[in-house]
Amino acid sequence: MPGLLLGDVFPNFEADTTIGQIKFHDFLGSSWGILFSHPRDFTPVCTTELACAAKVSDEFKKRGVKMIALSIDSVEDHHNWSKDVMAFNSEAEGALPFPIIADHKRVLSVQLGMLDPDEIDKDGLPLTARCVFVIGPDKKLKLSILYPATTGRNFDELLRVIDSLQLTAQKKVATPVDWKPGQKVMVIPSLSDSEAAALFPNGVTTKELPSGKKYLRYTQP
Ligand code: BEZ
């Protein structure tokens, strides 16, 4: 499958968007970024997703994450559909708080491996899947998720994931299952006990396990 691997520098593509022509790295500046694709404007699940994204956009902003959506529709369709998206969202007012890329020629969708071969438009061409790319301030890919068109995403989970990415970019920790900010985290396995003791002044606790191996080490970051 074509596409990007974790750690790859995200392509500095040029694209038409609802805020005009952009060059992606300039758009990001020194921020984190989240690029999320949807199959088609004026479709039900996509409308619920982008309405939710608009509703929680301040949470992305707080974390210094620039949002941008993408589908294979035109800029004109994006502008018209945005009004439906915002009307669906009873808590939001004004314009959609992030731009949408118009990839009507499917150039980026092919380059970034975003097409869903099981979802075909009336001309027999594939639609974009529900891709998520999180890009770090170093312009490298930190996370990618790929959902089929028939399954909507959870933007609270995306915020949770960004909290984990941002924390683990700063500290030598990993976040366990269902972790939420403020909870304990795991010390990464490559750190020795003495290195961990020096790095984590709040202390490290090790869970006893049947194997006797001391790999399950918690700390409060
Ligand atoms: C939707 O957004 O509802 C949708 C779009 C394409 C295929 C299936 C569902």
PDB file of C-alpha atoms and ligand atoms in Angstrom:
ATOM      1  CA  MET A   1       0.000   0.000   0.000  1.00  0.00           C
ATOM      2  CA  PRO A   2       1.413   3.427  -0.847  1.00  0.00           C
ATOM      3  CA  GLY A   3       1.501   5.876   1.999  1.00  0.00           C
ATOM      4  CA  LEU A   4       3.582   7.157   4.843  1.00  0.00           C
ATOM      5  CA  LEU A   5       5.377   5.446   7.675  1.00  0.00           C
ATOM      6  CA  LEU A   6       5.736   6.784  11.211  1.00  0.00           C
ATOM      7  CA  GLY A   7       8.733   9.110  11.329  1.00  0.00           C
ATOM      8  CA  ASP A   8       8.526  10.052   7.639  1.00  0.00           C
ATOM      9  CA  VAL A   9       8.608  13.766   6.869  1.00  0.00           C
ATOM     10  CA  PHE A  10       5.067  14.640   5.813  1.00  0.00           C
ATOM     11  CA  PRO A  11       4.977  15.842   2.175  1.00  0.00           C
ATOM     12  CA  ASN A  12       5.051  19.606   1.769  1.00  0.00           C
ATOM     13  CA  PHE A  13       2.203  19.504  -0.752  1.00  0.00           C
ATOM     14  CA  GLU A  14       0.395  22.441  -2.320  1.00  0.00           C
ATOM     15  CA  ALA A  15      -3.387  22.310  -2.333  1.00  0.00           C
ATOM     16  CA  ASP A  16      -6.558  24.295  -2.939  1.00  0.00           C
ATOM     17  CA  THR A  17      -8.511  24.744   0.272  1.00  0.00           C
ATOM     18  CA  THR A  18     -11.385  26.734   1.689  1.00  0.00           C
ATOM     19  CA  ILE A  19      -8.826  29.335   2.838  1.00  0.00           C
ATOM     20  CA  GLY A  20      -7.131  29.484  -0.578  1.00  0.00           C
ATOM     21  CA  GLN A  21      -3.968  27.824  -1.881  1.00  0.00           C
ATOM     22  CA  ILE A  22      -1.687  26.455   0.844  1.00  0.00           C
ATOM     23  CA  LYS A  23       1.742  24.909   1.120  1.00  0.00           C
ATOM     24  CA  PHE A  24       1.347  22.399   3.906  1.00  0.00           C
ATOM     25  CA  HIS A  25       4.505  23.102   5.922  1.00  0.00           C
ATOM     26  CA  ASP A  26       3.823  26.848   5.798  1.00  0.00           C
ATOM     27  CA  PHE A  27       0.250  26.171   6.933  1.00  0.00           C
ATOM     28  CA  LEU A  28       1.579  24.186   9.915  1.00  0.00           C
ATOM     29  CA  GLY A  29       4.288  26.682  10.868  1.00  0.00           C
ATOM     30  CA  SER A  30       5.801  25.443  14.130  1.00  0.00           C
ATOM     31  CA  SER A  31       2.544  23.817  15.323  1.00  0.00           C
ATOM     32  CA  TRP A  32       1.441  20.230  15.564  1.00  0.00           C
ATOM     33  CA  GLY A  33      -1.070  19.327  12.846  1.00  0.00           C
ATOM     34  CA  ILE A  34      -3.944  16.947  12.286  1.00  0.00           C
ATOM     35  CA  LEU A  35      -5.053  16.168   8.742  1.00  0.00           C
ATOM     36  CA  PHE A  36      -8.237  14.109   8.507  1.00  0.00           C
ATOM     37  CA  SER A  37      -9.974  12.968   5.344  1.00  0.00           C
ATOM     38  CA  HIS A  38     -13.631  12.104   4.828  1.00  0.00           C
ATOM     39  CA  PRO A  39     -15.304  10.275   1.941  1.00  0.00           C
ATOM     40  CA  ARG A  40     -17.622  12.936   0.573  1.00  0.00           C
ATOM     41  CA  ASP A  41     -19.294  16.240   1.368  1.00  0.00           C
ATOM     42  CA  PHE A  42     -23.081  16.121   1.878  1.00  0.00           C
ATOM     43  CA  THR A  43     -23.025  12.625   3.413  1.00  0.00           C
ATOM     44  CA  PRO A  44     -24.430  11.804   6.854  1.00  0.00           C
ATOM     45  CA  VAL A  45     -21.548  10.312   8.854  1.00  0.00           C
ATOM     46  CA  CYS A  46     -19.104  12.908   7.488  1.00  0.00           C
ATOM     47  CA  THR A  47     -21.457  15.689   8.571  1.00  0.00           C
ATOM     48  CA  THR A  48     -21.595  14.337  12.133  1.00  0.00           C
ATOM     49  CA  GLU A  49     -17.805  13.968  12.219  1.00  0.00           C
ATOM     50  CA  LEU A  50     -16.930  17.446  10.977  1.00  0.00           C
ATOM     51  CA  ALA A  51     -19.590  18.980  13.240  1.00  0.00           C
ATOM     52  CA  CYS A  52     -17.929  17.248  16.188  1.00  0.00           C
ATOM     53  CA  ALA A  53     -14.473  18.353  14.992  1.00  0.00           C
ATOM     54  CA  ALA A  54     -15.759  21.949  14.872  1.00  0.00           C
ATOM     55  CA  LYS A  55     -17.257  21.622  18.355  1.00  0.00           C
ATOM     56  CA  VAL A  56     -13.957  20.464  19.893  1.00  0.00           C
ATOM     57  CA  SER A  57     -11.708  22.694  17.759  1.00  0.00           C
ATOM     58  CA  ASP A  58     -10.823  24.874  20.791  1.00  0.00           C
ATOM     59  CA  GLU A  59      -9.415  21.761  22.477  1.00  0.00           C
ATOM     60  CA  PHE A  60      -7.102  21.178  19.498  1.00  0.00           C
ATOM     61  CA  LYS A  61      -6.135  24.861  19.590  1.00  0.00           C
ATOM     62  CA  LYS A  62      -5.309  24.633  23.314  1.00  0.00           C
ATOM     63  CA  ARG A  63      -2.879  21.818  22.466  1.00  0.00           C
ATOM     64  CA  GLY A  64      -1.302  23.860  19.663  1.00  0.00           C
ATOM     65  CA  VAL A  65      -2.652  21.554  16.946  1.00  0.00           C
ATOM     66  CA  LYS A  66      -3.729  23.003  13.578  1.00  0.00           C
ATOM     67  CA  MET A  67      -6.649  21.150  12.017  1.00  0.00           C
ATOM     68  CA  ILE A  68      -7.273  20.567   8.326  1.00  0.00           C
ATOM     69  CA  ALA A  69      -9.801  18.284   6.618  1.00  0.00           C
ATOM     70  CA  LEU A  70      -9.678  16.788   3.123  1.00  0.00           C
ATOM     71  CA  SER A  71     -11.988  15.157   0.618  1.00  0.00           C
ATOM     72  CA  ILE A  72     -12.221  14.735  -3.135  1.00  0.00           C
ATOM     73  CA  ASP A  73     -14.914  17.432  -3.434  1.00  0.00           C
ATOM     74  CA  SER A  74     -14.447  20.946  -4.789  1.00  0.00           C
ATOM     75  CA  VAL A  75     -13.788  24.107  -2.764  1.00  0.00           C
ATOM     76  CA  GLU A  76     -17.281  25.298  -3.725  1.00  0.00           C
ATOM     77  CA  ASP A  77     -18.869  22.100  -2.370  1.00  0.00           C
ATOM     78  CA  HIS A  78     -16.793  22.381   0.805  1.00  0.00           C
ATOM     79  CA  HIS A  79     -18.040  25.946   1.379  1.00  0.00           C
ATOM     80  CA  ASN A  80     -21.671  24.990   0.788  1.00  0.00           C
ATOM     81  CA  TRP A  81     -21.481  21.809   2.875  1.00  0.00           C
ATOM     82  CA  SER A  82     -19.736  23.660   5.739  1.00  0.00           C
ATOM     83  CA  LYS A  83     -23.000  25.539   6.333  1.00  0.00           C
ATOM     84  CA  ASP A  84     -24.806  22.200   6.827  1.00  0.00           C
ATOM     85  CA  VAL A  85     -22.024  21.012   9.133  1.00  0.00           C
ATOM     86  CA  MET A  86     -22.269  24.108  11.304  1.00  0.00           C
ATOM     87  CA  ALA A  87     -26.076  23.982  11.325  1.00  0.00           C
ATOM     88  CA  PHE A  88     -25.937  20.348  12.508  1.00  0.00           C
ATOM     89  CA  ASN A  89     -23.776  21.452  15.400  1.00  0.00           C
ATOM     90  CA  SER A  90     -26.116  23.165  17.838  1.00  0.00           C
ATOM     91  CA  GLU A  91     -23.248  24.400  20.059  1.00  0.00           C
ATOM     92  CA  ALA A  92     -21.161  26.036  17.329  1.00  0.00           C
ATOM     93  CA  GLU A  93     -21.606  29.361  15.608  1.00  0.00           C
ATOM     94  CA  GLY A  94     -20.060  31.037  12.599  1.00  0.00           C
ATOM     95  CA  ALA A  95     -17.833  29.501   9.961  1.00  0.00           C
ATOM     96  CA  LEU A  96     -16.171  26.091  10.133  1.00  0.00           C
ATOM     97  CA  PRO A  97     -13.099  26.739  12.321  1.00  0.00           C
ATOM     98  CA  PHE A  98     -10.648  24.850  10.093  1.00  0.00           C
ATOM     99  CA  PRO A  99     -10.021  24.629   6.341  1.00  0.00           C
ATOM    100  CA  ILE A 100     -10.886  21.723   4.034  1.00  0.00           C
ATOM    101  CA  ILE A 101      -8.579  20.634   1.214  1.00  0.00           C
ATOM    102  CA  ALA A 102     -10.230  20.105  -2.184  1.00  0.00           C
ATOM    103  CA  ASP A 103      -8.479  17.038  -3.596  1.00  0.00           C
ATOM    104  CA  HIS A 104     -10.858  16.715  -6.551  1.00  0.00           C
ATOM    105  CA  LYS A 105      -8.105  15.253  -8.749  1.00  0.00           C
ATOM    106  CA  ARG A 106      -7.259  12.675  -6.033  1.00  0.00           C
ATOM    107  CA  VAL A 107      -3.561  13.589  -6.240  1.00  0.00           C
ATOM    108  CA  LEU A 108      -3.033  13.732  -2.473  1.00  0.00           C
ATOM    109  CA  SER A 109      -5.429  10.870  -1.778  1.00  0.00           C
ATOM    110  CA  VAL A 110      -3.290   8.611  -3.968  1.00  0.00           C
ATOM    111  CA  GLN A 111       0.034   9.982  -2.679  1.00  0.00           C
ATOM    112  CA  LEU A 112      -0.985   9.536   0.969  1.00  0.00           C
ATOM    113  CA  GLY A 113      -2.765   6.179   0.515  1.00  0.00           C
ATOM    114  CA  MET A 114      -6.137   7.544   1.556  1.00  0.00           C
ATOM    115  CA  LEU A 115      -8.485   5.961  -1.007  1.00  0.00           C
ATOM    116  CA  ASP A 116     -11.012   3.291   0.038  1.00  0.00           C
ATOM    117  CA  PRO A 117     -11.390   0.834  -2.873  1.00  0.00           C
ATOM    118  CA  ASP A 118     -14.672  -0.462  -1.411  1.00  0.00           C
ATOM    119  CA  GLU A 119     -16.376   2.940  -1.611  1.00  0.00           C
ATOM    120  CA  ILE A 120     -16.990   3.979  -5.196  1.00  0.00           C
ATOM    121  CA  ASP A 121     -18.718   7.124  -6.491  1.00  0.00           C
ATOM    122  CA  LYS A 122     -21.233   7.238  -9.355  1.00  0.00           C
ATOM    123  CA  ASP A 123     -18.370   7.415 -11.877  1.00  0.00           C
ATOM    124  CA  GLY A 124     -16.764   4.260 -10.468  1.00  0.00           C
ATOM    125  CA  LEU A 125     -13.947   6.145  -8.752  1.00  0.00           C
ATOM    126  CA  PRO A 126     -12.882   5.418  -5.150  1.00  0.00           C
ATOM    127  CA  LEU A 127     -13.723   7.820  -2.342  1.00  0.00           C
ATOM    128  CA  THR A 128     -11.354   8.880   0.413  1.00  0.00           C
ATOM    129  CA  ALA A 129     -11.406   6.741   3.560  1.00  0.00           C
ATOM    130  CA  ARG A 130     -11.487   8.282   7.046  1.00  0.00           C
ATOM    131  CA  CYS A 131      -7.746   8.822   7.487  1.00  0.00           C
ATOM    132  CA  VAL A 132      -6.119  10.671  10.354  1.00  0.00           C
ATOM    133  CA  PHE A 133      -2.544  11.895  10.270  1.00  0.00           C
ATOM    134  CA  VAL A 134      -0.971  13.651  13.248  1.00  0.00           C
ATOM    135  CA  ILE A 135       2.147  15.603  12.337  1.00  0.00           C
ATOM    136  CA  GLY A 136       4.685  16.897  14.860  1.00  0.00           C
ATOM    137  CA  PRO A 137       6.344  20.331  14.901  1.00  0.00           C
ATOM    138  CA  ASP A 138       9.304  18.625  13.186  1.00  0.00           C
ATOM    139  CA  LYS A 139       6.893  17.874  10.263  1.00  0.00           C
ATOM    140  CA  LYS A 140       7.234  14.137  10.859  1.00  0.00           C
ATOM    141  CA  LEU A 141       4.315  11.715  10.958  1.00  0.00           C
ATOM    142  CA  LYS A 142       3.575  10.795  14.579  1.00  0.00           C
ATOM    143  CA  LEU A 143       0.384   8.768  14.135  1.00  0.00           C
ATOM    144  CA  SER A 144      -1.883   7.479  11.383  1.00  0.00           C
ATOM    145  CA  ILE A 145      -5.306   5.876  11.654  1.00  0.00           C
ATOM    146  CA  LEU A 146      -7.384   4.531   8.789  1.00  0.00           C
ATOM    147  CA  TYR A 147     -11.114   3.888   9.138  1.00  0.00           C
ATOM    148  CA  PRO A 148     -13.437   2.730   6.372  1.00  0.00           C
ATOM    149  CA  ALA A 149     -16.137   5.094   5.122  1.00  0.00           C
ATOM    150  CA  THR A 150     -18.821   3.238   7.071  1.00  0.00           C
ATOM    151  CA  THR A 151     -17.281   3.871  10.528  1.00  0.00           C
ATOM    152  CA  GLY A 152     -17.206   7.373  12.003  1.00  0.00           C
ATOM    153  CA  ARG A 153     -14.298   8.432  14.225  1.00  0.00           C
ATOM    154  CA  ASN A 154     -14.213   9.589  17.860  1.00  0.00           C
ATOM    155  CA  PHE A 155     -12.662  13.041  18.258  1.00  0.00           C
ATOM    156  CA  ASP A 156     -12.331  12.679  22.035  1.00  0.00           C
ATOM    157  CA  GLU A 157     -10.073   9.709  21.321  1.00  0.00           C
ATOM    158  CA  LEU A 158      -8.040  11.834  18.895  1.00  0.00           C
ATOM    159  CA  LEU A 159      -7.554  14.463  21.615  1.00  0.00           C
ATOM    160  CA  ARG A 160      -6.537  11.719  24.058  1.00  0.00           C
ATOM    161  CA  VAL A 161      -4.036  10.396  21.530  1.00  0.00           C
ATOM    162  CA  ILE A 162      -2.598  13.884  20.984  1.00  0.00           C
ATOM    163  CA  ASP A 163      -2.196  14.279  24.766  1.00  0.00           C
ATOM    164  CA  SER A 164      -0.248  11.021  24.779  1.00  0.00           C
ATOM    165  CA  LEU A 165       1.868  11.985  21.738  1.00  0.00           C
ATOM    166  CA  GLN A 166       2.728  15.369  23.220  1.00  0.00           C
ATOM    167  CA  LEU A 167       3.596  13.943  26.648  1.00  0.00           C
ATOM    168  CA  THR A 168       5.690  11.086  25.268  1.00  0.00           C
ATOM    169  CA  ALA A 169       7.525  13.504  22.956  1.00  0.00           C
ATOM    170  CA  GLN A 170       8.729  15.329  26.097  1.00  0.00           C
ATOM    171  CA  LYS A 171       9.290  12.532  28.626  1.00  0.00           C
ATOM    172  CA  LYS A 172      10.623   8.995  28.465  1.00  0.00           C
ATOM    173  CA  VAL A 173       7.242   7.453  29.247  1.00  0.00           C
ATOM    174  CA  ALA A 174       4.474   5.539  27.474  1.00  0.00           C
ATOM    175  CA  THR A 175       0.755   5.779  28.196  1.00  0.00           C
ATOM    176  CA  PRO A 176      -1.163   2.601  29.096  1.00  0.00           C
ATOM    177  CA  VAL A 177      -4.558   1.398  27.962  1.00  0.00           C
ATOM    178  CA  ASP A 178      -7.327   4.019  28.247  1.00  0.00           C
ATOM    179  CA  TRP A 179      -4.868   6.508  29.789  1.00  0.00           C
ATOM    180  CA  LYS A 180      -6.109  10.013  30.406  1.00  0.00           C
ATOM    181  CA  PRO A 181      -4.056  13.133  31.262  1.00  0.00           C
ATOM    182  CA  GLY A 182      -3.200  13.270  34.972  1.00  0.00           C
ATOM    183  CA  GLN A 183      -3.075   9.486  35.349  1.00  0.00           C
ATOM    184  CA  LYS A 184       0.049   7.415  35.924  1.00  0.00           C
ATOM    185  CA  VAL A 185       2.183   6.450  32.950  1.00  0.00           C
ATOM    186  CA  MET A 186       4.640   3.638  32.264  1.00  0.00           C
ATOM    187  CA  VAL A 187       8.410   4.037  32.286  1.00  0.00           C
ATOM    188  CA  ILE A 188       9.683   2.963  28.859  1.00  0.00           C
ATOM    189  CA  PRO A 189      11.473  -0.402  28.831  1.00  0.00           C
ATOM    190  CA  SER A 190      14.755   0.977  27.457  1.00  0.00           C
ATOM    191  CA  LEU A 191      15.400   2.984  30.680  1.00  0.00           C
ATOM    192  CA  SER A 192      17.343   1.263  33.439  1.00  0.00           C
ATOM    193  CA  ASP A 193      16.018   1.450  37.014  1.00  0.00           C
ATOM    194  CA  SER A 194      18.753   3.918  37.972  1.00  0.00           C
ATOM    195  CA  GLU A 195      18.032   6.122  34.948  1.00  0.00           C
ATOM    196  CA  ALA A 196      14.306   6.000  35.803  1.00  0.00           C
ATOM    197  CA  ALA A 197      14.963   6.929  39.439  1.00  0.00           C
ATOM    198  CA  ALA A 198      17.004   9.941  38.304  1.00  0.00           C
ATOM    199  CA  LEU A 199      14.449  11.057  35.696  1.00  0.00           C
ATOM    200  CA  PHE A 200      11.252  10.688  37.737  1.00  0.00           C
ATOM    201  CA  PRO A 201      11.441  12.555  41.067  1.00  0.00           C
ATOM    202  CA  ASN A 202       7.849  11.481  41.876  1.00  0.00           C
ATOM    203  CA  GLY A 203       9.148   7.924  42.164  1.00  0.00           C
ATOM    204  CA  VAL A 204       8.716   4.706  40.232  1.00  0.00           C
ATOM    205  CA  THR A 205       6.595   1.787  41.404  1.00  0.00           C
ATOM    206  CA  THR A 206       7.061  -1.668  39.946  1.00  0.00           C
ATOM    207  CA  LYS A 207       4.215  -4.180  39.800  1.00  0.00           C
ATOM    208  CA  GLU A 208       5.062  -7.717  40.862  1.00  0.00           C
ATOM    209  CA  LEU A 209       4.269 -10.247  38.156  1.00  0.00           C
ATOM    210  CA  PRO A 210       4.262 -14.082  37.991  1.00  0.00           C
ATOM    211  CA  SER A 211       7.264 -13.971  35.649  1.00  0.00           C
ATOM    212  CA  GLY A 212       9.288 -12.115  38.276  1.00  0.00           C
ATOM    213  CA  LYS A 213      10.326  -9.687  35.552  1.00  0.00           C
ATOM    214  CA  LYS A 214      10.341  -6.029  36.620  1.00  0.00           C
ATOM    215  CA  TYR A 215       9.051  -4.420  33.439  1.00  0.00           C
ATOM    216  CA  LEU A 216       5.750  -2.940  34.604  1.00  0.00           C
ATOM    217  CA  ARG A 217       6.984   0.333  36.068  1.00  0.00           C
ATOM    218  CA  TYR A 218       4.652   3.239  36.772  1.00  0.00           C
ATOM    219  CA  THR A 219       5.379   6.855  37.484  1.00  0.00           C
ATOM    220  CA  GLN A 220       3.454  10.110  37.831  1.00  0.00           C
ATOM    221  CA  PRO A 221       4.825  12.395  35.111  1.00  0.00           C
TER     222      PRO A 221
HETATM  223  C1  BEZ B   1     -21.276   8.931   5.227  1.00  0.00           C
HETATM  224  O1  BEZ B   1     -20.569   9.883   5.509  1.00  0.00           O
HETATM  225  O2  BEZ B   1     -22.372   8.781   5.754  1.00  0.00           O
HETATM  226  C2  BEZ B   1     -20.798   7.898   4.241  1.00  0.00           C
HETATM  227  C3  BEZ B   1     -20.022   8.297   3.175  1.00  0.00           C
HETATM  228  C4  BEZ B   1     -19.606   7.317   2.258  1.00  0.00           C
HETATM  229  C5  BEZ B   1     -19.950   5.988   2.458  1.00  0.00           C
HETATM  230  C6  BEZ B   1     -20.680   5.624   3.566  1.00  0.00           C
HETATM  231  C7  BEZ B   1     -21.126   6.588   4.468  1.00  0.00           C
END
